[in-house]
mmCIF file of C-alpha atoms in Angstrom:
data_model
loop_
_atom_site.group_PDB
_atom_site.id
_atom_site.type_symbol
_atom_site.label_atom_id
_atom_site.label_comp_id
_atom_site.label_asym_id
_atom_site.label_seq_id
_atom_site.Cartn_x
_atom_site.Cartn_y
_atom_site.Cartn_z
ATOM 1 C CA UNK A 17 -7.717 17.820 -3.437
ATOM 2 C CA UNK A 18 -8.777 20.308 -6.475
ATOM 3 C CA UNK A 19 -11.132 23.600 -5.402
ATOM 4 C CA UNK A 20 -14.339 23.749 -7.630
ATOM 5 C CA UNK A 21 -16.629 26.809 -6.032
ATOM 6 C CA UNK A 22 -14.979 26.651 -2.560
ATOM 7 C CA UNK A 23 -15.405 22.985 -1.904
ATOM 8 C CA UNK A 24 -12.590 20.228 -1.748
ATOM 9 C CA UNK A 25 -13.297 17.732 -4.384
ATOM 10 C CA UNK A 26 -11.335 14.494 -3.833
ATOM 11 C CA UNK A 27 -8.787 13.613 -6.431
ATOM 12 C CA UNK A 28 -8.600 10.249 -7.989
ATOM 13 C CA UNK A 29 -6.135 7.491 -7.133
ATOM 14 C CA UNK A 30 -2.771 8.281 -8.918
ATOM 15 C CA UNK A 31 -1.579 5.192 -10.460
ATOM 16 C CA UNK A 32 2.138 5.479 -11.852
ATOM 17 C CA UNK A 33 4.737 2.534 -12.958
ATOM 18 C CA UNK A 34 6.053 1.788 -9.508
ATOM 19 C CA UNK A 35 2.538 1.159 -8.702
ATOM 20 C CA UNK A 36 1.244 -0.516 -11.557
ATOM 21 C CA UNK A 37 4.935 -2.333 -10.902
ATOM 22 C CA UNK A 38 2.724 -4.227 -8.128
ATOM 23 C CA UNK A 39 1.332 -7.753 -7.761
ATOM 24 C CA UNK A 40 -2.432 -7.746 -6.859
ATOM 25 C CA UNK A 41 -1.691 -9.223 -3.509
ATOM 26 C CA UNK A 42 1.063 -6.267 -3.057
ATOM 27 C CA UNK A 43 -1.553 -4.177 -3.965
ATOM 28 C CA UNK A 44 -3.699 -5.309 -1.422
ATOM 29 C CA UNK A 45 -1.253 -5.592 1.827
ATOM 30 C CA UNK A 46 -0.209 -2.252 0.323
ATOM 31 C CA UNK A 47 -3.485 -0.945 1.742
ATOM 32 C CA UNK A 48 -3.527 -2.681 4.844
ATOM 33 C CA UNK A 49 -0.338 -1.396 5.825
ATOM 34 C CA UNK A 50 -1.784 2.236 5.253
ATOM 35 C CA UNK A 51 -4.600 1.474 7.126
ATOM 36 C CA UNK A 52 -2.011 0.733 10.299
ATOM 37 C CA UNK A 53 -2.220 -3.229 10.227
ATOM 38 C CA UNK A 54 0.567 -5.281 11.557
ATOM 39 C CA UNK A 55 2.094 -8.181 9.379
ATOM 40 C CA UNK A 56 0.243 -10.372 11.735
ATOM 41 C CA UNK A 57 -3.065 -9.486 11.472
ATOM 42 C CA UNK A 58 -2.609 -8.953 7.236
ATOM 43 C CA UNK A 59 -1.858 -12.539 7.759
ATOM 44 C CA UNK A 60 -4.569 -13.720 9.962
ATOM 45 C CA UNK A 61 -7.182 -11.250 7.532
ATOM 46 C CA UNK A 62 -5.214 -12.795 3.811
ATOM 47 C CA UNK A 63 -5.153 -16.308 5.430
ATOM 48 C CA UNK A 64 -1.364 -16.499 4.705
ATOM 49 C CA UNK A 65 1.819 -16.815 6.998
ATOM 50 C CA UNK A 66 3.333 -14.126 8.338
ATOM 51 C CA UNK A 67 6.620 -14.812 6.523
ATOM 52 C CA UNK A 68 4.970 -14.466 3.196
ATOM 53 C CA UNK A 69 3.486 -11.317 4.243
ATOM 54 C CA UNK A 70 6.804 -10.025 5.262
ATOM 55 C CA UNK A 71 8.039 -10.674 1.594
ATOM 56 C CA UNK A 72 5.203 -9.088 -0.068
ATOM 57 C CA UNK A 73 6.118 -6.095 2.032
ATOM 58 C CA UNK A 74 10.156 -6.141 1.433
ATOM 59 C CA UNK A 75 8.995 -6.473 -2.493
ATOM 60 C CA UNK A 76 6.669 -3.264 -2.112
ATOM 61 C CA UNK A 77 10.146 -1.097 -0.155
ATOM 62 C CA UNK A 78 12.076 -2.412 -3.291
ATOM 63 C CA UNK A 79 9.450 -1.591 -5.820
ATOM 64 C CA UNK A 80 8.174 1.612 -4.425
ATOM 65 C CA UNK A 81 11.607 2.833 -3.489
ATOM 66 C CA UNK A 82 10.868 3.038 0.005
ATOM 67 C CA UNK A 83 12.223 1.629 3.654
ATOM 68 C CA UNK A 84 9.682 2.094 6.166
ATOM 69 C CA UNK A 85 5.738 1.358 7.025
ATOM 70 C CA UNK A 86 4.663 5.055 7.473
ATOM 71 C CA UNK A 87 6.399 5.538 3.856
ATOM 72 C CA UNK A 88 4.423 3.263 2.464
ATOM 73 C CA UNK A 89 1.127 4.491 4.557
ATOM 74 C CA UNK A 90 2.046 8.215 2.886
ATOM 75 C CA UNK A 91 2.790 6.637 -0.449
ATOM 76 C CA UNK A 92 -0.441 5.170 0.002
ATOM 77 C CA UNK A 93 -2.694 7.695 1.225
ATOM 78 C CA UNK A 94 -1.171 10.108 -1.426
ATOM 79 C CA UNK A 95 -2.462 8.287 -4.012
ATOM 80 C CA UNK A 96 -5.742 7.309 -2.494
ATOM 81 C CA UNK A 97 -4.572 3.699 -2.592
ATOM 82 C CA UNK A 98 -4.983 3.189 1.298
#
């Protein structure tokens, strides 16, 4: 967050390769990860199977450099993606 006058202004979403490296539907269960949901329910909200969430999210550890859920939730929530 930048300081303008001694208020907090929020700063907008960074967007680097590894990001823009991201399919639209990685994009999106990219989110819903930050936001705490379970493969299950990202499946039951996209309308897809499980499995094919859990692919989208193994492509977004290899893509983003990252092996964990809460890395991906701070990756997120960094860039104001989440």
């Amino acid at each position: 967050a930048k300081e303008e006058s001694g208020v907090l202004l929020p700063q907008p979403p960074v967007e680097d390769a590894a990001v823009e490296s991201l399919s639209a539907r990685e994009r999106e269960i990219l989110g819903l990860i930050a936001r705490g949901d379970s493969n299950k329910l990202i499946a039951r909200e996209l309308d897809i199977a499980e499995t094919t969430v859990k692919v989208h999210v193994q492509h977004i550890f290899r893509k983003l450099n990252l092996s964990s859920r809460v890395q991906v939730a701070v990756y997120a929530a960094a860039r104001g993606l989440g």
